[in-house]
mmCIF file of C-alpha atoms in Angstrom:
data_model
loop_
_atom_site.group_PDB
_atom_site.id
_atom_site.type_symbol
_atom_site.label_atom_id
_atom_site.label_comp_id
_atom_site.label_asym_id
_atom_site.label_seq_id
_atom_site.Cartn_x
_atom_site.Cartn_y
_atom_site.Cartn_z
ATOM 1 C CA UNK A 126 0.000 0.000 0.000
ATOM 2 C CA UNK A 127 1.323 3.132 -0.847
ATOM 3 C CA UNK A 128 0.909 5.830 1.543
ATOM 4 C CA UNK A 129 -1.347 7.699 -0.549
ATOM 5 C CA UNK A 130 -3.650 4.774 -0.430
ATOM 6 C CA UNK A 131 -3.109 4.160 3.118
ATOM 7 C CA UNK A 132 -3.975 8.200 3.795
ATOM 8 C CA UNK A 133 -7.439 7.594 1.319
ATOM 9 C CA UNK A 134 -8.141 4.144 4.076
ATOM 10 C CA UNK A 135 -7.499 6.857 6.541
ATOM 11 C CA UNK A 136 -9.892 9.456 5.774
ATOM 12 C CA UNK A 137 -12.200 7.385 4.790
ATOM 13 C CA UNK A 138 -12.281 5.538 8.189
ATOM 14 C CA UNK A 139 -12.339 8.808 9.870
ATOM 15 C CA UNK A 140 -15.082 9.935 7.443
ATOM 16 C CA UNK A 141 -17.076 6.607 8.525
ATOM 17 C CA UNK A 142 -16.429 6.686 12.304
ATOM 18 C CA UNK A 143 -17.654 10.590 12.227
ATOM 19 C CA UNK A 144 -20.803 9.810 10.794
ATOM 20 C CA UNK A 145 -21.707 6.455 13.429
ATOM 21 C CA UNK A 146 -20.399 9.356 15.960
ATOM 22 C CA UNK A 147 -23.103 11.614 15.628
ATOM 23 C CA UNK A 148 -25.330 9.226 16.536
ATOM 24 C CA UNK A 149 -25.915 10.288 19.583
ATOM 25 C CA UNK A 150 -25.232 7.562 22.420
ATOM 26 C CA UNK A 151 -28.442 8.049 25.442
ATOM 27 C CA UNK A 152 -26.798 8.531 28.834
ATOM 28 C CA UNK A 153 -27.952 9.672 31.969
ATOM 29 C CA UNK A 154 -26.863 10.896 34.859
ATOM 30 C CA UNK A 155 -26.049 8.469 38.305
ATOM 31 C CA UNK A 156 -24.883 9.123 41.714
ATOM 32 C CA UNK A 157 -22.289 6.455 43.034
ATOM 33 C CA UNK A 158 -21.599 5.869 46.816
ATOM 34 C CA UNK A 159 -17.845 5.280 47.548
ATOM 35 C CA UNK A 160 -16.247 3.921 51.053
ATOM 36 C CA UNK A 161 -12.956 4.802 52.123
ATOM 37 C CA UNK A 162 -11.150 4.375 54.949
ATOM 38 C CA UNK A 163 -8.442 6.406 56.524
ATOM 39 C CA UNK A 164 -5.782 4.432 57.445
ATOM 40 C CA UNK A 165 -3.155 5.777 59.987
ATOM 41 C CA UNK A 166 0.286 4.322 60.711
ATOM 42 C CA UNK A 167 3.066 5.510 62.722
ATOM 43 C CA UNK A 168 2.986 6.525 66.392
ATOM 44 C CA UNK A 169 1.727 10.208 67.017
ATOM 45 C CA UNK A 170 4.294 13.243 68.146
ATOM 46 C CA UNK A 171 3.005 13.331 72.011
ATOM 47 C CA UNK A 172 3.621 16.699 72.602
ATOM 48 C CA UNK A 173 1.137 17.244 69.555
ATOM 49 C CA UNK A 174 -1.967 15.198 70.997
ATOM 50 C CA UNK A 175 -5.084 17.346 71.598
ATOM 51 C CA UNK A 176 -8.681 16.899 72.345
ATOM 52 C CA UNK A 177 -9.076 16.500 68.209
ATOM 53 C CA UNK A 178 -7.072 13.516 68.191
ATOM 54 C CA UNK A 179 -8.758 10.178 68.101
ATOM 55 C CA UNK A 180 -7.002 6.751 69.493
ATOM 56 C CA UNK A 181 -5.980 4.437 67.017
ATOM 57 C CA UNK A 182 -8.511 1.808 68.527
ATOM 58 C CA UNK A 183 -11.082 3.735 66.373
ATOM 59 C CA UNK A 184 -11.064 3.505 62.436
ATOM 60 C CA UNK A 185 -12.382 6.196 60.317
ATOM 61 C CA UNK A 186 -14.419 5.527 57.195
ATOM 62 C CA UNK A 187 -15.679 7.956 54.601
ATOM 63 C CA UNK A 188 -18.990 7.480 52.680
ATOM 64 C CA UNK A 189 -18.847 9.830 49.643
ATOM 65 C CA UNK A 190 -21.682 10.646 47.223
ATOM 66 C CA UNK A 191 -20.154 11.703 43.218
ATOM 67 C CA UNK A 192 -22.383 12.408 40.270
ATOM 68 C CA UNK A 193 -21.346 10.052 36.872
ATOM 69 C CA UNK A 194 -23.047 10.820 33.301
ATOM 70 C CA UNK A 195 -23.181 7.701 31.606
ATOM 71 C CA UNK A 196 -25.057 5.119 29.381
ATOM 72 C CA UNK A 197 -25.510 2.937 31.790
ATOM 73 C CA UNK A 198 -25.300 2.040 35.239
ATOM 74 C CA UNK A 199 -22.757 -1.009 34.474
ATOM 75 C CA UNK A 200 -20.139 2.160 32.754
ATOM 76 C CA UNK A 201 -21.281 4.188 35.952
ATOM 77 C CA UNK A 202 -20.302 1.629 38.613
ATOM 78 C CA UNK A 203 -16.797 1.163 36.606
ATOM 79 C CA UNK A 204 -16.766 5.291 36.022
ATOM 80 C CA UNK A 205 -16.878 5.880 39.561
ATOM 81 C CA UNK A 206 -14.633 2.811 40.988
ATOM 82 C CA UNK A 207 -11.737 4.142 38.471
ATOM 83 C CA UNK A 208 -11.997 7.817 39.627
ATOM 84 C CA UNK A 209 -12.449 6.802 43.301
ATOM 85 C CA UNK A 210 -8.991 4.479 43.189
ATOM 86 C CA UNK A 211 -7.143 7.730 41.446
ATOM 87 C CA UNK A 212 -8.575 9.271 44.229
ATOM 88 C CA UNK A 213 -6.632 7.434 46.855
ATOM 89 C CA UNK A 214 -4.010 9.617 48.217
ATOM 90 C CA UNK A 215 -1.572 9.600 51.708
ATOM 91 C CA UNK A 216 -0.131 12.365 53.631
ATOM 92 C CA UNK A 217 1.416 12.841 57.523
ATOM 93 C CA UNK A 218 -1.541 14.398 59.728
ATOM 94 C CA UNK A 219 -0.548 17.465 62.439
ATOM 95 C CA UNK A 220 0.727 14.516 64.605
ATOM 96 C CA UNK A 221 3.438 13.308 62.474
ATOM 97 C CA UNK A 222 1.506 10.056 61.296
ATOM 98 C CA UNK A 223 1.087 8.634 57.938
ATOM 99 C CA UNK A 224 -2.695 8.675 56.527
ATOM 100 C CA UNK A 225 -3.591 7.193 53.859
ATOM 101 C CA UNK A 226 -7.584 7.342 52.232
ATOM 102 C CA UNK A 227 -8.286 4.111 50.567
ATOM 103 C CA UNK A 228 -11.260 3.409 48.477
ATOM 104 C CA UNK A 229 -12.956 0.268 49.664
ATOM 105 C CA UNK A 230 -15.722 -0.385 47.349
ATOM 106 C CA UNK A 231 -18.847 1.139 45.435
ATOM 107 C CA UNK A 232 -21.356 0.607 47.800
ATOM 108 C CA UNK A 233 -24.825 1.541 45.626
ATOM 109 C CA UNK A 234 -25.546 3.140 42.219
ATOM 110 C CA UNK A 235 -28.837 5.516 41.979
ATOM 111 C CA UNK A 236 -30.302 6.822 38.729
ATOM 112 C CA UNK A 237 -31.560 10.224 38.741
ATOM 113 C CA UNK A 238 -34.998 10.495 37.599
ATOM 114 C CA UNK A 239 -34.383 13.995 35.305
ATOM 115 C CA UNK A 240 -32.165 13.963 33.159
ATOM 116 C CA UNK A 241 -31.378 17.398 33.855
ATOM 117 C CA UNK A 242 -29.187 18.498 36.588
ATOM 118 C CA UNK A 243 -30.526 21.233 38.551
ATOM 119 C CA UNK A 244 -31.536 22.971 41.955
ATOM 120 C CA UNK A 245 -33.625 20.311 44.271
ATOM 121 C CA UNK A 246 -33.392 17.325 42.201
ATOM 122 C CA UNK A 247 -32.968 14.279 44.103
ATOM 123 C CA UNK A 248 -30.076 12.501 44.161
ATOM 124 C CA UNK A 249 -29.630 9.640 46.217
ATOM 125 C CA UNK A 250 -32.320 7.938 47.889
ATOM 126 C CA UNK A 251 -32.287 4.213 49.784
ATOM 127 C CA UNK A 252 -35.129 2.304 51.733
ATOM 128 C CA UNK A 253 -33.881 1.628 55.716
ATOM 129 C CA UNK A 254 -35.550 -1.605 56.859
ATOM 130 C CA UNK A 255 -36.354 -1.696 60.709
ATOM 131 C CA UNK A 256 -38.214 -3.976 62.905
ATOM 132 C CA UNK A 257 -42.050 -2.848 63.736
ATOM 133 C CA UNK A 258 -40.937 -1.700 67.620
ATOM 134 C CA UNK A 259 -38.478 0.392 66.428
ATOM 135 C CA UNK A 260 -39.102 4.183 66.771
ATOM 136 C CA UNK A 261 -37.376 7.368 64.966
ATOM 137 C CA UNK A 262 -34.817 7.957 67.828
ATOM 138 C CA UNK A 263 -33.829 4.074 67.350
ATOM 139 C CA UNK A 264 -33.292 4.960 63.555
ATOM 140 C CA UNK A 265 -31.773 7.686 63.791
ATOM 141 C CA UNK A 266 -29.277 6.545 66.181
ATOM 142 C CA UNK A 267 -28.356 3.289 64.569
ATOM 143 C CA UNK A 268 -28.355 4.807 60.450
ATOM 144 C CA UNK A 269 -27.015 8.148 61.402
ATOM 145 C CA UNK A 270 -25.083 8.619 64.168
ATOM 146 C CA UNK A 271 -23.912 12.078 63.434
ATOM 147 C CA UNK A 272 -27.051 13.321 63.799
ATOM 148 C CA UNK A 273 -28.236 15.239 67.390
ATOM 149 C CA UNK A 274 -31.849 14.393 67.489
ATOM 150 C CA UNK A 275 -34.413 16.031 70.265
#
């Protein structure tokens, strides 16, 4: 093949793959719930300790909520577990120790309703399952601990 030729196969694949191109692939949009978990190594400067420092009998885990556009919510799931391992990252804390934020897994994938992003849309929602006798103070503090209620 001469390179003539080959440039002719060239444009002409180009030419083909722009046309199948703008045929325009349906996505939607998803939110995807990541774990991580802080993981701390190395003993703490002493003189450093303060009443924000936590004993290393206790493990920290954080439960983050991204927003994918996608075609489906297979390429979501593997969207958001790709960004979330780039994500991982390690530095020393005020008390000298190593941290280091590891993604532990895609915990649920929810597709948004609209397909338009905008102001009061939902975008995650999950049924909680509890036993008859259980009241909203029970709920509360078992699924969200964080959370002062009255």
């Amino acid at each position: 093949m001469t390179t003539t030729e080959g440039l002719i196969d060239f444009v002409s694949r180009g030419e083909f793959l722009m046309e199948h191109k703008s045929e325009e692939i349906q996505t939607n949009w998803y939110t995807v719930k990541l774990l991580f978990e802080s993981i701390h190594s190395g003993e703490p400067i002493v003189d450093k300790i303060d009443e924000n420092y936590y004993d290393n009998d206790e493990k920290i885990f954080e439960e983050s909520i991204i927003l994918i556009k996608s075609k489906d919510i297979e390429e979501a799931h593997a969207v958001a577990e790709m960004r979330a391992k780039k994500s991982e990252h390690e530095y020393l804390n005020v008390y000298g120790q190593l941290v280091k934020w590891q993604f532990i897994k895609v915990i649920d994938v929810f597709e948004l309703d609209d397909c338009e992003v905008r102001s009061g849309i939902e975008v995650y929602s999950r049924f909680i399952h509890t036993k008859k006798e259980d009241d909203i103070h029970d709920v509360i503090s078992r699924y969200y601990p964080e959370s002062k209620s009255n």
